[in-house]
Amino acid sequence: MSENSKNILLKIQYDGTNFHGWQKQPDVRTVQGEVEHVLRFIAGYDVPVNGTSRTDTGVHALGQCCSFTWDNPLPTDKLADIMNRRFGAGGLGRSGLPGDIKVVSADEVDMEFHARFSCHGKTYKYIVDRSGDIFERNHVYHYGFALDHAAMREAARLAVGTHDFASFQTAGGIPRDTTVRTITDITITEEDNRTIIRVTGDGFLYNMVRILVGTLLDIGTGKKEAQEMEEIIASTDRSKAGFTAPPEGLYLEEIYFDDEFKRGGGTCTK
């Protein structure tokens, strides 16, 4: 790094339908790979980025964040517009690239800041839809069963807090030193033909939110009782929890770089 180096934080949105997740992989299209491609085009050299969350194939983001350092003289306040033109978000993307990534903001942050390690918490949103609208099939989970929202909210209340969430982890993720996590809030709201489930916490295990949603849906349809949530958590047994809800209904909605999320607020800013 030179004395002119800058540490940049990007907030980005993306439709995850045509991506093999966030993390860069050989021979497949990923969000990180596309972001780094555009930054290389601008800078003329490789610019590795650090993402806050490694979203899976098909998962969307409204507030993903990533950070990187470079010594490019480009004014930071121009970066989002230039990147969006390259992505196609402004209708001027490179040939063959659909406009499915958008940079919402670009800000200079302290050199010590790291998009992953400086994160204090996240909110995920999951959309369950009963309309059957085929044009929404990649952006919601079509689920045609009536739901007992009161039972789901009671179970959600039991899941809030600091627990060992091993029952809600799928094999295959990055090994963790501990499966203890803190969920600070779960809200379940009804909007027309949709049920919106939001989960906020200090961190999540592999597929934890999708398994939690599947468990809540099992409770909402009477396959499980609300009180079983305590037993499922205590068991630390994946087989006791519900199914893994599919990725298309899941959105990384917000990332918090301070503890404001514990009080119900916060944004992807530093």
Coordinates of C-alpha atoms in Angstrom, one line a residue:
M1 CA 0.0 0.0 0.0
S2 CA 1.1 3.5 -0.8
E3 CA 0.5 6.7 1.2
N4 CA -2.3 7.3 -1.3
S5 CA -4.1 4.1 -0.7
K6 CA -7.8 4.2 0.2
N7 CA -10.0 1.6 1.9
I8 CA -13.4 1.5 0.2
L9 CA -16.7 0.1 1.4
L10 CA -19.3 -0.8 -1.2
K11 CA -22.9 -1.5 -0.4
I12 CA -24.4 -3.6 -3.2
Q13 CA -27.6 -5.3 -4.3
Y14 CA -28.0 -8.3 -6.5
D15 CA -30.4 -10.8 -7.9
G16 CA -28.8 -14.1 -7.0
T17 CA -30.7 -16.1 -9.6
N18 CA -27.9 -16.4 -12.1
F19 CA -25.0 -16.5 -9.6
H20 CA -23.3 -19.5 -8.0
G21 CA -23.3 -17.5 -4.8
W22 CA -21.1 -14.7 -3.6
Q23 CA -17.7 -16.4 -3.2
K24 CA -15.4 -16.4 -6.3
Q25 CA -15.0 -19.9 -7.8
P26 CA -13.2 -21.1 -11.0
D27 CA -15.4 -21.5 -14.1
V28 CA -18.7 -20.3 -12.7
R29 CA -20.3 -16.9 -12.4
T30 CA -20.3 -15.4 -8.8
V31 CA -21.0 -12.0 -7.4
Q32 CA -17.5 -11.5 -6.0
G33 CA -16.0 -12.6 -9.3
E34 CA -18.1 -10.0 -11.2
V35 CA -17.2 -7.2 -8.7
E36 CA -13.5 -8.0 -9.0
H37 CA -13.8 -8.1 -12.8
V38 CA -15.2 -4.6 -12.9
L39 CA -12.7 -3.2 -10.4
R40 CA -9.8 -4.7 -12.5
F41 CA -11.3 -3.1 -15.6
I42 CA -11.2 0.3 -13.8
A43 CA -7.9 -0.1 -12.0
G44 CA -5.9 -2.1 -14.6
Y45 CA -4.8 -4.6 -11.9
D46 CA -6.3 -7.2 -9.6
V47 CA -8.4 -5.7 -6.8
P48 CA -9.4 -8.4 -4.3
V49 CA -12.6 -7.6 -2.3
N50 CA -13.6 -8.9 1.2
G51 CA -17.4 -9.6 1.4
T52 CA -19.3 -9.5 4.6
S53 CA -21.5 -12.6 3.9
R54 CA -21.0 -15.6 1.6
T55 CA -24.5 -15.9 0.2
D56 CA -25.3 -19.2 -1.5
T57 CA -26.5 -19.9 -5.0
G58 CA -29.8 -18.3 -5.7
V59 CA -29.8 -16.1 -2.6
H60 CA -30.4 -12.3 -3.2
A61 CA -29.0 -9.3 -1.4
L62 CA -30.4 -5.8 -0.7
G63 CA -27.5 -4.8 1.5
Q64 CA -24.4 -6.9 0.9
C65 CA -21.2 -5.1 1.7
C66 CA -17.6 -5.6 0.7
S67 CA -14.4 -3.7 1.2
F68 CA -11.1 -3.3 -0.7
T69 CA -8.0 -1.1 -0.8
W70 CA -6.5 0.6 -3.8
D71 CA -4.5 3.7 -4.7
N72 CA -6.6 4.6 -7.8
P73 CA -7.1 8.4 -8.1
L74 CA -10.7 8.0 -9.2
P75 CA -13.0 10.1 -6.8
T76 CA -14.8 7.7 -4.6
D77 CA -18.1 9.5 -5.1
K78 CA -17.9 8.6 -8.9
L79 CA -17.2 4.9 -8.3
A80 CA -20.8 3.6 -7.9
D81 CA -22.0 5.2 -11.1
I82 CA -19.0 3.9 -13.1
M83 CA -19.3 0.4 -11.8
N84 CA -23.1 0.3 -12.4
R85 CA -22.6 1.3 -16.1
R86 CA -20.2 -1.7 -16.4
F87 CA -22.6 -4.0 -14.6
G88 CA -25.5 -2.9 -16.7
A89 CA -27.5 -1.5 -13.8
G90 CA -27.6 1.7 -15.9
G91 CA -28.5 -0.1 -19.1
L92 CA -24.9 0.1 -20.5
G93 CA -23.4 -3.2 -19.3
R94 CA -20.7 -5.1 -21.1
S95 CA -21.8 -7.5 -23.8
G96 CA -23.7 -10.6 -22.5
L97 CA -23.9 -9.4 -18.8
P98 CA -27.3 -8.9 -17.4
G99 CA -27.8 -6.0 -15.1
D100 CA -28.2 -8.0 -11.9
I101 CA -25.7 -6.2 -9.7
K102 CA -26.1 -2.6 -8.5
V103 CA -23.7 -0.6 -6.3
V104 CA -25.8 1.4 -3.9
S105 CA -23.0 3.4 -2.4
A106 CA -19.2 3.7 -2.2
D107 CA -17.5 5.3 0.8
E108 CA -14.0 5.7 2.2
V109 CA -13.5 4.0 5.5
D110 CA -10.6 3.6 8.0
M111 CA -7.7 1.5 6.8
E112 CA -8.3 -0.9 9.7
F113 CA -11.9 -1.5 8.6
H114 CA -12.7 -5.0 7.1
A115 CA -16.2 -5.8 5.7
R116 CA -16.2 -9.2 7.2
F117 CA -14.4 -8.8 10.5
S118 CA -15.9 -5.4 11.4
C119 CA -19.4 -6.8 11.1
H120 CA -21.5 -6.9 14.3
G121 CA -24.7 -8.3 12.9
K122 CA -27.0 -9.0 10.0
T123 CA -30.7 -9.1 9.1
Y124 CA -32.0 -11.6 6.6
K125 CA -35.5 -11.4 5.0
Y126 CA -37.4 -14.4 3.7
I127 CA -40.5 -14.1 1.5
V128 CA -43.1 -16.8 1.5
D129 CA -45.7 -16.3 -1.3
R130 CA -49.1 -17.9 -1.8
S131 CA -50.1 -16.1 -5.1
G132 CA -48.3 -18.5 -7.4
D133 CA -47.2 -15.7 -9.7
I134 CA -44.8 -17.4 -12.1
F135 CA -42.9 -14.2 -12.7
E136 CA -41.9 -14.1 -9.1
R137 CA -40.7 -17.7 -8.9
N138 CA -37.0 -16.8 -8.6
H139 CA -37.6 -14.2 -5.9
V140 CA -40.0 -15.8 -3.5
Y141 CA -40.8 -19.2 -2.1
H142 CA -44.1 -20.3 -3.5
Y143 CA -45.8 -22.1 -0.6
G144 CA -49.6 -22.7 -1.0
F145 CA -50.5 -23.8 2.5
A146 CA -52.4 -21.7 5.1
L147 CA -50.2 -20.6 8.0
D148 CA -50.9 -20.2 11.7
H149 CA -48.9 -17.0 12.2
A150 CA -49.6 -16.9 15.9
A151 CA -48.0 -20.3 16.4
M152 CA -45.0 -19.2 14.2
R153 CA -44.6 -16.1 16.3
E154 CA -44.6 -18.1 19.5
A155 CA -41.9 -20.4 18.2
A156 CA -39.9 -17.5 16.9
R157 CA -40.0 -15.9 20.4
L158 CA -38.5 -19.1 21.8
A159 CA -35.7 -19.0 19.3
V160 CA -34.6 -15.4 20.2
G161 CA -31.6 -15.3 22.5
T162 CA -28.2 -16.9 22.7
H163 CA -28.3 -20.6 22.0
D164 CA -26.4 -23.4 20.5
F165 CA -28.0 -23.5 17.0
A166 CA -26.3 -26.8 15.8
S167 CA -29.8 -28.1 15.0
F168 CA -30.0 -25.4 12.3
Q169 CA -26.8 -26.1 10.5
T170 CA -26.3 -28.0 7.3
A171 CA -23.2 -30.0 6.8
G172 CA -20.7 -28.6 4.2
G173 CA -20.2 -25.1 5.5
I174 CA -17.0 -23.6 6.8
P175 CA -16.1 -25.3 10.1
R176 CA -16.8 -23.1 13.1
D177 CA -15.2 -23.0 16.5
T178 CA -18.7 -22.8 18.1
T179 CA -22.3 -23.2 16.9
V180 CA -23.5 -20.7 19.6
R181 CA -25.1 -17.6 18.1
T182 CA -27.3 -14.8 19.3
I183 CA -30.6 -14.0 17.5
T184 CA -31.8 -10.6 18.7
D185 CA -35.1 -10.4 16.8
I186 CA -37.4 -12.5 14.6
T187 CA -40.4 -10.7 13.1
I188 CA -43.2 -12.4 11.1
T189 CA -45.5 -10.1 9.1
E190 CA -48.3 -10.5 6.6
E191 CA -48.4 -8.5 3.4
D192 CA -51.3 -9.4 1.1
N193 CA -50.5 -13.0 -0.1
R194 CA -47.1 -12.9 1.5
T195 CA -45.5 -13.9 4.8
I196 CA -42.3 -12.0 5.5
I197 CA -39.9 -13.4 8.0
R198 CA -37.0 -11.3 9.2
V199 CA -34.2 -12.7 11.3
T200 CA -31.6 -10.5 13.0
G201 CA -28.5 -11.8 14.8
D202 CA -24.8 -11.5 15.4
G203 CA -24.0 -14.2 12.9
F204 CA -25.4 -17.3 11.3
L205 CA -24.4 -20.9 10.6
Y206 CA -24.5 -22.5 7.1
N207 CA -28.1 -22.5 6.0
M208 CA -29.2 -21.5 9.5
V209 CA -31.8 -19.0 8.4
R210 CA -33.3 -21.3 5.7
I211 CA -33.6 -24.1 8.2
L212 CA -35.1 -21.8 10.8
V213 CA -37.7 -20.7 8.2
G214 CA -38.4 -24.3 7.2
T215 CA -39.0 -25.1 10.9
L216 CA -41.3 -22.1 11.3
L217 CA -43.3 -23.2 8.2
D218 CA -43.6 -26.7 9.7
I219 CA -45.0 -25.1 12.8
G220 CA -47.3 -22.8 10.8
T221 CA -48.9 -25.8 9.0
G222 CA -49.3 -27.9 12.2
K223 CA -46.5 -30.4 11.4
K224 CA -44.8 -29.3 14.6
E225 CA -46.0 -27.5 17.7
A226 CA -44.6 -24.1 18.7
Q227 CA -43.3 -25.4 22.0
E228 CA -41.1 -27.9 20.1
M229 CA -38.8 -25.1 19.2
E230 CA -37.1 -25.3 22.7
E231 CA -36.6 -29.0 22.3
I232 CA -35.2 -28.7 18.8
I233 CA -32.7 -26.1 19.9
A234 CA -31.7 -28.1 23.0
S235 CA -31.2 -31.3 21.0
T236 CA -28.5 -29.8 18.8
D237 CA -29.7 -32.5 16.3
R238 CA -30.3 -31.4 12.7
S239 CA -32.8 -34.1 12.2
K240 CA -35.1 -32.6 14.8
A241 CA -35.5 -29.3 12.9
G242 CA -37.6 -28.6 9.8
F243 CA -36.7 -28.7 6.1
T244 CA -34.3 -26.3 4.5
A245 CA -36.3 -23.6 2.8
P246 CA -35.2 -23.0 -0.8
P247 CA -32.8 -20.1 -1.6
E248 CA -34.9 -18.0 -3.9
G249 CA -37.0 -16.5 -1.0
L250 CA -33.9 -15.4 1.0
Y251 CA -32.5 -11.9 1.0
L252 CA -29.5 -10.5 2.9
E253 CA -31.2 -7.3 3.9
E254 CA -29.0 -5.4 6.2
I255 CA -25.5 -5.5 7.7
Y256 CA -24.5 -3.7 10.9
F257 CA -21.0 -2.4 11.7
D258 CA -22.0 -1.4 15.2
D259 CA -24.3 -2.7 18.0
E260 CA -27.3 -0.5 16.9
F261 CA -28.9 -3.7 15.4
K262 CA -29.5 -4.9 19.0
R263 CA -31.8 -1.9 19.5
G264 CA -33.6 -2.4 16.1
G265 CA -31.6 0.0 13.9
G266 CA -28.3 0.3 12.0
T267 CA -27.1 0.4 8.4
C268 CA -24.4 -0.7 6.1
T269 CA -22.3 2.3 6.7
K270 CA -19.2 3.0 8.7

